[in-house]
Structure formats: C-alpha cells, structure tokens
PDB file of C-alpha atoms in Angstrom:
ATOM      1  CA  UNK A   1     118.700 107.732  93.162  1.00 37.00           C
ATOM      2  CA  UNK A   2     115.852 109.682  94.684  1.00 39.00           C
ATOM      3  CA  UNK A   3     116.186 112.813  96.738  1.00 40.00           C
ATOM      4  CA  UNK A   4     115.739 111.878 100.411  1.00 41.00           C
ATOM      5  CA  UNK A   5     113.834 115.080 101.171  1.00 40.00           C
ATOM      6  CA  UNK A   6     110.162 114.036 101.268  1.00 38.00           C
ATOM      7  CA  UNK A   7     107.565 116.158  99.563  1.00 39.00           C
ATOM      8  CA  UNK A   8     104.334 117.171 101.209  1.00 40.00           C
ATOM      9  CA  UNK A   9     102.409 114.393  99.485  1.00 41.00           C
ATOM     10  CA  UNK A  10     104.491 111.497  98.242  1.00 44.00           C
ATOM     11  CA  UNK A  11     102.719 108.335  99.353  1.00 49.00           C
ATOM     12  CA  UNK A  12     100.708 106.082  97.104  1.00 63.00           C
ATOM     13  CA  UNK A  13      97.255 107.385  96.278  1.00 73.00           C
ATOM     14  CA  UNK A  14      94.570 106.554  98.790  1.00 80.00           C
ATOM     15  CA  UNK A  15      92.265 103.800  97.573  1.00 77.00           C
ATOM     16  CA  UNK A  16      88.957 102.666  99.006  1.00 79.00           C
ATOM     17  CA  UNK A  17      89.152  99.295 100.733  1.00 77.00           C
ATOM     18  CA  UNK A  18      86.843  96.466  99.742  1.00 77.00           C
ATOM     19  CA  UNK A  19      84.752  97.182 102.835  1.00 83.00           C
ATOM     20  CA  UNK A  20      84.482 100.859 101.964  1.00 87.00           C
ATOM     21  CA  UNK A  21      83.507 100.042  98.379  1.00 88.00           C
ATOM     22  CA  UNK A  22      80.852  97.583  99.564  1.00 91.00           C
ATOM     23  CA  UNK A  23      79.406 100.135 101.985  1.00 93.00           C
ATOM     24  CA  UNK A  24      79.369 102.781  99.253  1.00 95.00           C
ATOM     25  CA  UNK A  25      77.591 100.419  96.855  1.00 96.00           C
ATOM     26  CA  UNK A  26      74.872  99.642  99.409  1.00 96.00           C
ATOM     27  CA  UNK A  27      74.347 103.303 100.226  1.00 97.00           C
ATOM     28  CA  UNK A  28      74.138 104.246  96.546  1.00 97.00           C
ATOM     29  CA  UNK A  29      71.578 101.502  95.944  1.00 97.00           C
ATOM     30  CA  UNK A  30      69.386 102.810  98.770  1.00 98.00           C
ATOM     31  CA  UNK A  31      69.884 106.375  97.508  1.00 97.00           C
ATOM     32  CA  UNK A  32      68.767 105.350  94.029  1.00 97.00           C
ATOM     33  CA  UNK A  33      65.671 103.635  95.442  1.00 98.00           C
ATOM     34  CA  UNK A  34      64.795 106.775  97.418  1.00 97.00           C
ATOM     35  CA  UNK A  35      65.181 108.939  94.335  1.00 97.00           C
ATOM     36  CA  UNK A  36      63.020 106.551  92.309  1.00 97.00           C
ATOM     37  CA  UNK A  37      60.255 106.891  94.891  1.00 97.00           C
ATOM     38  CA  UNK A  38      60.605 110.691  94.800  1.00 97.00           C
ATOM     39  CA  UNK A  39      60.335 110.773  91.003  1.00 97.00           C
ATOM     40  CA  UNK A  40      57.466 108.284  91.214  1.00 96.00           C
ATOM     41  CA  UNK A  41      55.646 110.746  93.481  1.00 95.00           C
ATOM     42  CA  UNK A  42      56.215 113.476  90.941  1.00 96.00           C
ATOM     43  CA  UNK A  43      54.827 111.319  88.150  1.00 96.00           C
ATOM     44  CA  UNK A  44      51.770 110.509  90.268  1.00 95.00           C
ATOM     45  CA  UNK A  45      51.229 114.225  90.866  1.00 93.00           C
ATOM     46  CA  UNK A  46      51.502 115.014  87.165  1.00 94.00           C
ATOM     47  CA  UNK A  47      48.997 112.259  86.301  1.00 93.00           C
ATOM     48  CA  UNK A  48      46.551 113.688  88.852  1.00 91.00           C
ATOM     49  CA  UNK A  49      47.024 117.142  87.349  1.00 89.00           C
ATOM     50  CA  UNK A  50      46.049 115.910  83.919  1.00 89.00           C
ATOM     51  CA  UNK A  51      43.051 114.250  85.508  1.00 88.00           C
ATOM     52  CA  UNK A  52      42.083 117.711  86.886  1.00 87.00           C
ATOM     53  CA  UNK A  53      42.110 116.455  90.488  1.00 86.00           C
ATOM     54  CA  UNK A  54      43.324 119.802  91.792  1.00 85.00           C
ATOM     55  CA  UNK A  55      41.038 122.162  89.860  1.00 79.00           C
ATOM     56  CA  UNK A  56      38.603 122.616  92.732  1.00 78.00           C
ATOM     57  CA  UNK A  57      40.657 121.718  95.820  1.00 77.00           C
ATOM     58  CA  UNK A  58      42.506 118.656  97.088  1.00 85.00           C
ATOM     59  CA  UNK A  59      45.217 120.952  98.434  1.00 89.00           C
ATOM     60  CA  UNK A  60      46.125 118.545 101.290  1.00 92.00           C
ATOM     61  CA  UNK A  61      46.734 115.773  98.735  1.00 93.00           C
ATOM     62  CA  UNK A  62      48.935 118.019  96.614  1.00 93.00           C
ATOM     63  CA  UNK A  63      50.899 119.224  99.640  1.00 94.00           C
ATOM     64  CA  UNK A  64      51.273 115.609 100.765  1.00 95.00           C
ATOM     65  CA  UNK A  65      52.730 114.656  97.385  1.00 95.00           C
ATOM     66  CA  UNK A  66      55.219 117.548  97.536  1.00 96.00           C
ATOM     67  CA  UNK A  67      56.261 116.686 101.085  1.00 97.00           C
ATOM     68  CA  UNK A  68      56.675 113.021 100.122  1.00 96.00           C
ATOM     69  CA  UNK A  69      58.877 113.959  97.177  1.00 97.00           C
ATOM     70  CA  UNK A  70      61.002 116.132  99.464  1.00 97.00           C
ATOM     71  CA  UNK A  71      61.389 113.435 102.120  1.00 97.00           C
ATOM     72  CA  UNK A  72      62.573 110.768  99.706  1.00 97.00           C
ATOM     73  CA  UNK A  73      64.756 113.196  97.729  1.00 97.00           C
ATOM     74  CA  UNK A  74      66.502 114.363 100.919  1.00 97.00           C
ATOM     75  CA  UNK A  75      66.916 110.766 102.131  1.00 97.00           C
ATOM     76  CA  UNK A  76      68.517 109.835  98.816  1.00 97.00           C
ATOM     77  CA  UNK A  77      70.778 112.880  98.956  1.00 97.00           C
ATOM     78  CA  UNK A  78      72.048 112.049 102.449  1.00 97.00           C
ATOM     79  CA  UNK A  79      72.658 108.418 101.534  1.00 97.00           C
ATOM     80  CA  UNK A  80      74.524 109.447  98.377  1.00 97.00           C
ATOM     81  CA  UNK A  81      76.739 111.856 100.298  1.00 97.00           C
ATOM     82  CA  UNK A  82      77.550 109.130 102.826  1.00 95.00           C
ATOM     83  CA  UNK A  83      78.518 106.815  99.950  1.00 96.00           C
ATOM     84  CA  UNK A  84      80.846 109.454  98.539  1.00 96.00           C
ATOM     85  CA  UNK A  85      82.638 109.716 101.873  1.00 94.00           C
ATOM     86  CA  UNK A  86      83.388 105.985 101.659  1.00 92.00           C
ATOM     87  CA  UNK A  87      84.416 106.017  97.989  1.00 93.00           C
ATOM     88  CA  UNK A  88      85.095 109.537  96.643  1.00 94.00           C
ATOM     89  CA  UNK A  89      85.961 110.542  93.105  1.00 94.00           C
ATOM     90  CA  UNK A  90      89.209 112.124  91.962  1.00 92.00           C
ATOM     91  CA  UNK A  91      89.151 115.917  91.817  1.00 92.00           C
ATOM     92  CA  UNK A  92      91.425 115.701  88.766  1.00 90.00           C
ATOM     93  CA  UNK A  93      88.604 113.943  86.860  1.00 92.00           C
ATOM     94  CA  UNK A  94      86.574 117.150  86.732  1.00 94.00           C
ATOM     95  CA  UNK A  95      83.412 115.913  85.010  1.00 95.00           C
ATOM     96  CA  UNK A  96      83.011 112.786  87.111  1.00 94.00           C
ATOM     97  CA  UNK A  97      83.915 114.652  90.292  1.00 95.00           C
ATOM     98  CA  UNK A  98      81.190 117.237  89.659  1.00 96.00           C
ATOM     99  CA  UNK A  99      78.544 114.752  88.580  1.00 95.00           C
ATOM    100  CA  UNK A 100      79.215 112.279  91.402  1.00 95.00           C
ATOM    101  CA  UNK A 101      79.134 114.934  94.112  1.00 96.00           C
ATOM    102  CA  UNK A 102      76.226 117.032  92.803  1.00 96.00           C
ATOM    103  CA  UNK A 103      74.035 114.208  91.535  1.00 96.00           C
ATOM    104  CA  UNK A 104      71.647 114.592  94.475  1.00 96.00           C
ATOM    105  CA  UNK A 105      70.909 118.212  93.617  1.00 96.00           C
ATOM    106  CA  UNK A 106      70.392 117.306  89.957  1.00 96.00           C
ATOM    107  CA  UNK A 107      67.981 114.467  90.765  1.00 96.00           C
ATOM    108  CA  UNK A 108      66.080 116.694  93.209  1.00 96.00           C
ATOM    109  CA  UNK A 109      65.530 119.339  90.560  1.00 96.00           C
ATOM    110  CA  UNK A 110      64.263 116.661  88.180  1.00 96.00           C
ATOM    111  CA  UNK A 111      61.877 115.424  90.890  1.00 95.00           C
ATOM    112  CA  UNK A 112      60.428 118.870  91.594  1.00 95.00           C
ATOM    113  CA  UNK A 113      60.598 121.277  88.671  1.00 94.00           C
ATOM    114  CA  UNK A 114      58.073 119.702  86.249  1.00 94.00           C
ATOM    115  CA  UNK A 115      55.425 119.440  88.971  1.00 94.00           C
ATOM    116  CA  UNK A 116      56.044 122.977  90.251  1.00 94.00           C
ATOM    117  CA  UNK A 117      55.874 124.242  86.667  1.00 93.00           C
ATOM    118  CA  UNK A 118      52.444 122.615  86.271  1.00 92.00           C
ATOM    119  CA  UNK A 119      51.242 124.149  89.526  1.00 91.00           C
ATOM    120  CA  UNK A 120      52.318 127.649  88.554  1.00 90.00           C
ATOM    121  CA  UNK A 121      51.011 127.482  84.973  1.00 89.00           C
ATOM    122  CA  UNK A 122      47.746 125.585  85.499  1.00 86.00           C
ATOM    123  CA  UNK A 123      44.894 127.923  84.468  1.00 84.00           C
ATOM    124  CA  UNK A 124      42.163 125.763  85.976  1.00 84.00           C
ATOM    125  CA  UNK A 125      43.520 125.634  89.535  1.00 85.00           C
ATOM    126  CA  UNK A 126      41.974 127.767  92.236  1.00 81.00           C
ATOM    127  CA  UNK A 127      44.274 130.835  92.693  1.00 84.00           C
ATOM    128  CA  UNK A 128      44.583 130.338  96.449  1.00 85.00           C
ATOM    129  CA  UNK A 129      45.465 126.658  96.000  1.00 85.00           C
ATOM    130  CA  UNK A 130      48.006 127.602  93.344  1.00 87.00           C
ATOM    131  CA  UNK A 131      49.586 130.204  95.607  1.00 90.00           C
ATOM    132  CA  UNK A 132      49.887 127.904  98.613  1.00 92.00           C
ATOM    133  CA  UNK A 133      50.996 124.815  96.664  1.00 91.00           C
ATOM    134  CA  UNK A 134      53.435 126.822  94.543  1.00 92.00           C
ATOM    135  CA  UNK A 135      55.003 128.425  97.603  1.00 94.00           C
ATOM    136  CA  UNK A 136      55.287 125.145  99.521  1.00 95.00           C
ATOM    137  CA  UNK A 137      56.621 123.329  96.472  1.00 94.00           C
ATOM    138  CA  UNK A 138      59.257 125.986  95.808  1.00 95.00           C
ATOM    139  CA  UNK A 139      60.366 126.034  99.449  1.00 96.00           C
ATOM    140  CA  UNK A 140      60.638 122.237  99.593  1.00 96.00           C
ATOM    141  CA  UNK A 141      62.486 122.136  96.268  1.00 96.00           C
ATOM    142  CA  UNK A 142      65.060 124.662  97.493  1.00 96.00           C
ATOM    143  CA  UNK A 143      65.513 122.820 100.785  1.00 96.00           C
ATOM    144  CA  UNK A 144      65.901 119.399  99.177  1.00 96.00           C
ATOM    145  CA  UNK A 145      68.233 120.733  96.464  1.00 96.00           C
ATOM    146  CA  UNK A 146      70.497 122.422  98.995  1.00 96.00           C
ATOM    147  CA  UNK A 147      70.614 119.134 100.921  1.00 95.00           C
ATOM    148  CA  UNK A 148      71.836 117.501  97.723  1.00 95.00           C
ATOM    149  CA  UNK A 149      74.681 119.935  97.085  1.00 95.00           C
ATOM    150  CA  UNK A 150      78.143 118.872  98.292  1.00 94.00           C
ATOM    151  CA  UNK A 151      79.843 122.136  99.260  1.00 93.00           C
ATOM    152  CA  UNK A 152      83.111 120.487 100.370  1.00 92.00           C
ATOM    153  CA  UNK A 153      83.098 117.128  98.620  1.00 94.00           C
ATOM    154  CA  UNK A 154      85.718 114.527  99.529  1.00 93.00           C
ATOM    155  CA  UNK A 155      88.269 113.494  96.938  1.00 92.00           C
ATOM    156  CA  UNK A 156      90.967 110.867  96.489  1.00 89.00           C
ATOM    157  CA  UNK A 157      93.537 113.665  96.540  1.00 89.00           C
ATOM    158  CA  UNK A 158      92.293 115.022  99.860  1.00 89.00           C
ATOM    159  CA  UNK A 159      92.199 111.557 101.413  1.00 87.00           C
ATOM    160  CA  UNK A 160      95.766 110.974 100.197  1.00 84.00           C
ATOM    161  CA  UNK A 161      96.922 114.136 101.976  1.00 85.00           C
ATOM    162  CA  UNK A 162      95.052 113.125 105.109  1.00 86.00           C
ATOM    163  CA  UNK A 163      96.584 109.642 104.955  1.00 83.00           C
ATOM    164  CA  UNK A 164     100.075 111.136 104.746  1.00 80.00           C
ATOM    165  CA  UNK A 165      99.448 113.421 107.697  1.00 82.00           C
ATOM    166  CA  UNK A 166      97.952 110.562 109.702  1.00 84.00           C
ATOM    167  CA  UNK A 167     100.956 108.315 109.011  1.00 79.00           C
ATOM    168  CA  UNK A 168     103.343 111.079 110.047  1.00 78.00           C
ATOM    169  CA  UNK A 169     101.451 111.592 113.305  1.00 81.00           C
ATOM    170  CA  UNK A 170     101.477 107.861 114.066  1.00 80.00           C
ATOM    171  CA  UNK A 171     105.234 107.632 113.429  1.00 72.00           C
ATOM    172  CA  UNK A 172     105.919 110.676 115.591  1.00 74.00           C
ATOM    173  CA  UNK A 173     103.694 109.491 118.416  1.00 73.00           C
ATOM    174  CA  UNK A 174     101.621 112.660 118.116  1.00 79.00           C
ATOM    175  CA  UNK A 175      97.855 112.972 118.618  1.00 79.00           C
ATOM    176  CA  UNK A 176      96.285 111.497 115.496  1.00 77.00           C
ATOM    177  CA  UNK A 177      94.104 114.449 114.554  1.00 79.00           C
ATOM    178  CA  UNK A 178      94.298 113.619 110.831  1.00 76.00           C
ATOM    179  CA  UNK A 179      93.373 109.954 111.235  1.00 81.00           C
ATOM    180  CA  UNK A 180      89.740 109.841 110.163  1.00 83.00           C
ATOM    181  CA  UNK A 181      88.248 106.348 109.784  1.00 81.00           C
ATOM    182  CA  UNK A 182      88.470 106.735 106.009  1.00 82.00           C
ATOM    183  CA  UNK A 183      92.268 107.031 105.933  1.00 84.00           C
ATOM    184  CA  UNK A 184      93.507 105.574 109.215  1.00 81.00           C
ATOM    185  CA  UNK A 185      93.909 101.943 108.139  1.00 78.00           C
ATOM    186  CA  UNK A 186      96.121 102.736 105.167  1.00 76.00           C
ATOM    187  CA  UNK A 187      98.090 105.342 107.102  1.00 82.00           C
ATOM    188  CA  UNK A 188      98.751 102.685 109.720  1.00 82.00           C
ATOM    189  CA  UNK A 189     100.243 100.439 107.006  1.00 81.00           C
ATOM    190  CA  UNK A 190     102.780 103.146 106.134  1.00 80.00           C
ATOM    191  CA  UNK A 191     103.634 103.772 109.777  1.00 83.00           C
ATOM    192  CA  UNK A 192     103.919 100.030 110.510  1.00 85.00           C
ATOM    193  CA  UNK A 193     106.255  99.464 107.553  1.00 86.00           C
ATOM    194  CA  UNK A 194     108.413 102.392 108.644  1.00 85.00           C
ATOM    195  CA  UNK A 195     108.699 100.976 112.159  1.00 85.00           C
ATOM    196  CA  UNK A 196     109.588  97.539 110.772  1.00 88.00           C
ATOM    197  CA  UNK A 197     112.323  99.016 108.579  1.00 89.00           C
ATOM    198  CA  UNK A 198     113.904 101.102 111.345  1.00 88.00           C
ATOM    199  CA  UNK A 199     113.859  98.075 113.660  1.00 89.00           C
ATOM    200  CA  UNK A 200     115.546  95.928 111.001  1.00 89.00           C
ATOM    201  CA  UNK A 201     118.278  98.403 109.961  1.00 90.00           C
ATOM    202  CA  UNK A 202     120.153  98.919 113.219  1.00 86.00           C
ATOM    203  CA  UNK A 203     123.952  98.881 113.144  1.00 84.00           C
ATOM    204  CA  UNK A 204     126.834 100.474 114.985  1.00 82.00           C
ATOM    205  CA  UNK A 205     126.447 103.740 113.085  1.00 83.00           C
ATOM    206  CA  UNK A 206     122.666 103.807 113.380  1.00 84.00           C
ATOM    207  CA  UNK A 207     121.616 102.222 116.689  1.00 86.00           C
ATOM    208  CA  UNK A 208     118.060 103.460 116.218  1.00 84.00           C
ATOM    209  CA  UNK A 209     117.847 102.176 112.645  1.00 85.00           C
ATOM    210  CA  UNK A 210     117.116 104.110 109.466  1.00 87.00           C
ATOM    211  CA  UNK A 211     114.032 104.980 107.467  1.00 86.00           C
ATOM    212  CA  UNK A 212     115.804 104.136 104.202  1.00 90.00           C
ATOM    213  CA  UNK A 213     114.738 101.398 101.801  1.00 92.00           C
ATOM    214  CA  UNK A 214     115.618 100.261  98.281  1.00 93.00           C
ATOM    215  CA  UNK A 215     113.398  99.214  95.386  1.00 92.00           C
ATOM    216  CA  UNK A 216     113.409  98.594  91.647  1.00 90.00           C
ATOM    217  CA  UNK A 217     113.188 101.933  89.860  1.00 90.00           C
ATOM    218  CA  UNK A 218     110.086 102.662  87.757  1.00 88.00           C
ATOM    219  CA  UNK A 219     110.371 101.630  84.142  1.00 86.00           C
ATOM    220  CA  UNK A 220     111.559 104.101  81.502  1.00 81.00           C
ATOM    221  CA  UNK A 221     112.005 106.952  83.961  1.00 79.00           C
ATOM    222  CA  UNK A 222     108.333 107.009  84.981  1.00 82.00           C
ATOM    223  CA  UNK A 223     107.269 108.726  88.191  1.00 77.00           C
ATOM    224  CA  UNK A 224     105.930 105.447  89.597  1.00 78.00           C
ATOM    225  CA  UNK A 225     105.905 101.794  88.593  1.00 82.00           C
ATOM    226  CA  UNK A 226     102.902 100.400  86.791  1.00 80.00           C
ATOM    227  CA  UNK A 227     102.962  97.299  89.017  1.00 82.00           C
ATOM    228  CA  UNK A 228     103.467  97.161  92.807  1.00 83.00           C
ATOM    229  CA  UNK A 229     107.001  96.358  93.940  1.00 85.00           C
ATOM    230  CA  UNK A 230     108.664  95.184  97.140  1.00 90.00           C
ATOM    231  CA  UNK A 231     111.100  97.434  98.975  1.00 92.00           C
ATOM    232  CA  UNK A 232     114.272  96.066 100.592  1.00 93.00           C
ATOM    233  CA  UNK A 233     116.716  96.882 103.378  1.00 91.00           C
ATOM    234  CA  UNK A 234     119.758  97.666 101.210  1.00 90.00           C
ATOM    235  CA  UNK A 235     120.852  97.686  97.582  1.00 90.00           C
ATOM    236  CA  UNK A 236     123.082  94.616  98.021  1.00 89.00           C
ATOM    237  CA  UNK A 237     120.280  92.106  98.546  1.00 91.00           C
ATOM    238  CA  UNK A 238     119.974  89.330  95.980  1.00 88.00           C
ATOM    239  CA  UNK A 239     116.510  90.342  94.603  1.00 89.00           C
ATOM    240  CA  UNK A 240     118.008  93.668  93.456  1.00 90.00           C
ATOM    241  CA  UNK A 241     121.036  92.194  91.718  1.00 88.00           C
ATOM    242  CA  UNK A 242     121.529  93.694  88.236  1.00 88.00           C
ATOM    243  CA  UNK A 243     118.487  95.944  88.712  1.00 88.00           C
ATOM    244  CA  UNK A 244     118.208  99.732  88.479  1.00 89.00           C
ATOM    245  CA  UNK A 245     117.561 100.692  92.091  1.00 90.00           C
ATOM    246  CA  UNK A 246     116.074 103.732  93.772  1.00 91.00           C
ATOM    247  CA  UNK A 247     116.319 104.506  97.466  1.00 91.00           C
ATOM    248  CA  UNK A 248     114.554 106.729  99.952  1.00 88.00           C
ATOM    249  CA  UNK A 249     112.173 106.632 102.878  1.00 85.00           C
ATOM    250  CA  UNK A 250     109.271 104.194 103.112  1.00 84.00           C
ATOM    251  CA  UNK A 251     107.039 107.128 102.216  1.00 77.00           C
ATOM    252  CA  UNK A 252     109.024 107.736  99.025  1.00 81.00           C
ATOM    253  CA  UNK A 253     108.930 104.030  98.185  1.00 85.00           C
ATOM    254  CA  UNK A 254     105.152 104.101  98.402  1.00 80.00           C
ATOM    255  CA  UNK A 255     105.159 107.081  96.029  1.00 76.00           C
ATOM    256  CA  UNK A 256     106.775 104.956  93.331  1.00 82.00           C
ATOM    257  CA  UNK A 257     104.433 102.008  93.922  1.00 81.00           C
ATOM    258  CA  UNK A 258     106.890 100.012  96.032  1.00 84.00           C
ATOM    259  CA  UNK A 259     104.281  99.295  98.667  1.00 79.00           C
ATOM    260  CA  UNK A 260     105.219  95.901 100.121  1.00 82.00           C
ATOM    261  CA  UNK A 261     108.014  95.323 102.630  1.00 87.00           C
ATOM    262  CA  UNK A 262     110.221  92.314 101.960  1.00 88.00           C
ATOM    263  CA  UNK A 263     109.171  89.081 103.642  1.00 88.00           C
ATOM    264  CA  UNK A 264     112.814  88.001 103.883  1.00 88.00           C
ATOM    265  CA  UNK A 265     113.810  90.475 106.581  1.00 88.00           C
ATOM    266  CA  UNK A 266     116.196  88.161 108.454  1.00 90.00           C
ATOM    267  CA  UNK A 267     117.933  87.060 105.245  1.00 90.00           C
ATOM    268  CA  UNK A 268     118.310  90.670 104.090  1.00 88.00           C
ATOM    269  CA  UNK A 269     119.619  91.768 107.497  1.00 89.00           C
ATOM    270  CA  UNK A 270     122.464  89.256 107.082  1.00 88.00           C
ATOM    271  CA  UNK A 271     123.159  90.322 103.491  1.00 88.00           C
ATOM    272  CA  UNK A 272     123.150  94.010 104.478  1.00 89.00           C
ATOM    273  CA  UNK A 273     125.206  93.658 107.653  1.00 86.00           C
ATOM    274  CA  UNK A 274     122.478  94.675 110.083  1.00 86.00           C
ATOM    275  CA  UNK A 275     121.908  93.097 113.462  1.00 76.00           C
ATOM    276  CA  UNK A 276     119.424  90.255 113.058  1.00 74.00           C
ATOM    277  CA  UNK A 277     116.164  90.974 114.901  1.00 60.00           C
ATOM    278  CA  UNK A 278     115.563  88.771 117.878  1.00 55.00           C
TER     279      UNK A 278
END
C-alpha cells in the first residue's frame, strides 16, 4: 500500500498535447527557414569577398548583408524559443536539453563568425570600411546571439511541477496563478478526476467523499507502471479481484501511471457500498 502523504511532485509527467506538438513543429520549421536565409546571406557575403567587391567600398552593401543576417537569425531564434515553450526537453537529458535550448545561439554564431573573420583579416579592404563593418558585424553578432540564448529554458520537469500546483489550486478553489496555458489542460484533468472520485465515494462516515482510489500496483515493485492503468473506487471491485492493489489519492495514482478513472462508476459505487450518484 502506498503512503497517503503526497510528495511535492507525484503526478504523471507533463506531456505535450498533440496541438502543442503540432504548433512546436510549425514554429521549428519556420525557425529553420529563417536560419537558412541567414546562413545564405553569410555565404553570399563570403562569395562577394572572394570576388573583391569590398576592396574599394560597397560598405552599404556589406552592412546590409550583416543586418539581413541579424534579422533572420533573430527571427529564427524567437520562433525556436516559442517552439520550446510548447514542447520542451527534459532537463534530465542534459545533452539534448542544452542543444535544444541553445541551438539559436549556436546557429547565430555559425551565421556570423566566418564573415566577421573575413572582414577583420582582409588585407585588401579599406581600413575605414573594415573598422565600420567589423564593429557593426560584431555588435549585430552579439545582439543576435544573446537573443538566441535561453537563460531560463522550460523543461518537462518544470511543467510537471507547475501542473501539480495548478491542479492543487483548482481543487482548492484558489486563484490559479500556476495555471499557464501550457499546463492548465492537464492539471484540469487531475482536478476533474479528483472531484469525480470525491463525489462518488460519499457514505455515512464520509459525507463529503474521499480522495482515495485503488489501482493495480506497478509490476515487479517498479515506481510506476509501464502501461497506463485505470483507478477504482475501492479494492473490492471486480476488476481488481486477485490483483496486487495500491491505494492513495488521485494524485498518487497518476504518479504510478494509473491515469484513467473507471467508466463503471455506478457499478463500483454499488460494489463498494457508496451512495449511487443521482
């Protein structure tokens, strides 16, 4: 049997919905296209360098190329960050978490550094042109790179904590300060299931019902089941006959991957001795 004292974070892990995944995919596609344009601008600038287009001037053209690279790099960075808010990585997967959240800064450096290096090392360029273009290029590169850095990146773990807090606020009727759009829908599922269970488990001893459910214990002593399970109103219901059963709150059931409330509520109310819902 499980301990009925809930931990700070015991619900199922937050997972992106299909809508969130679709939005993230679209945003990442647009981000990739923006980055491709930025790198294309860099390649065009490098080709012009080797054609000696900037030896005796053409500073406005060179500045225009640098500004164009910055605009598309920053656009890609903002789109990529928005995608990560819809579908973040796990902080526990350190390499992927870093790469996914800092990819914008990495791409920006790739889009700027080779061209800036050519500007600063070109021996044929007019010194004044080199000074101005090098300074503008460096400033734009720093700006665009900073825009690509995620200083407080979202994570599955953080969204799970937020989802728990949101569900608790919904159940308690408190202001839902933790219910961001990213976690609110799934937090509402937890709160709705809890309300359904308390409404279905009223008896003489518990007129307000109980937040206690029963489910098949994870296999081989695991922390959670590999497959989703249903949770039930009491241990005596027929689906749990001859099964190893755990019990606890709806929140604890979710923690062990029992994430679906029984569809046979009226039948289980009769089997458990609860008042049948009207």
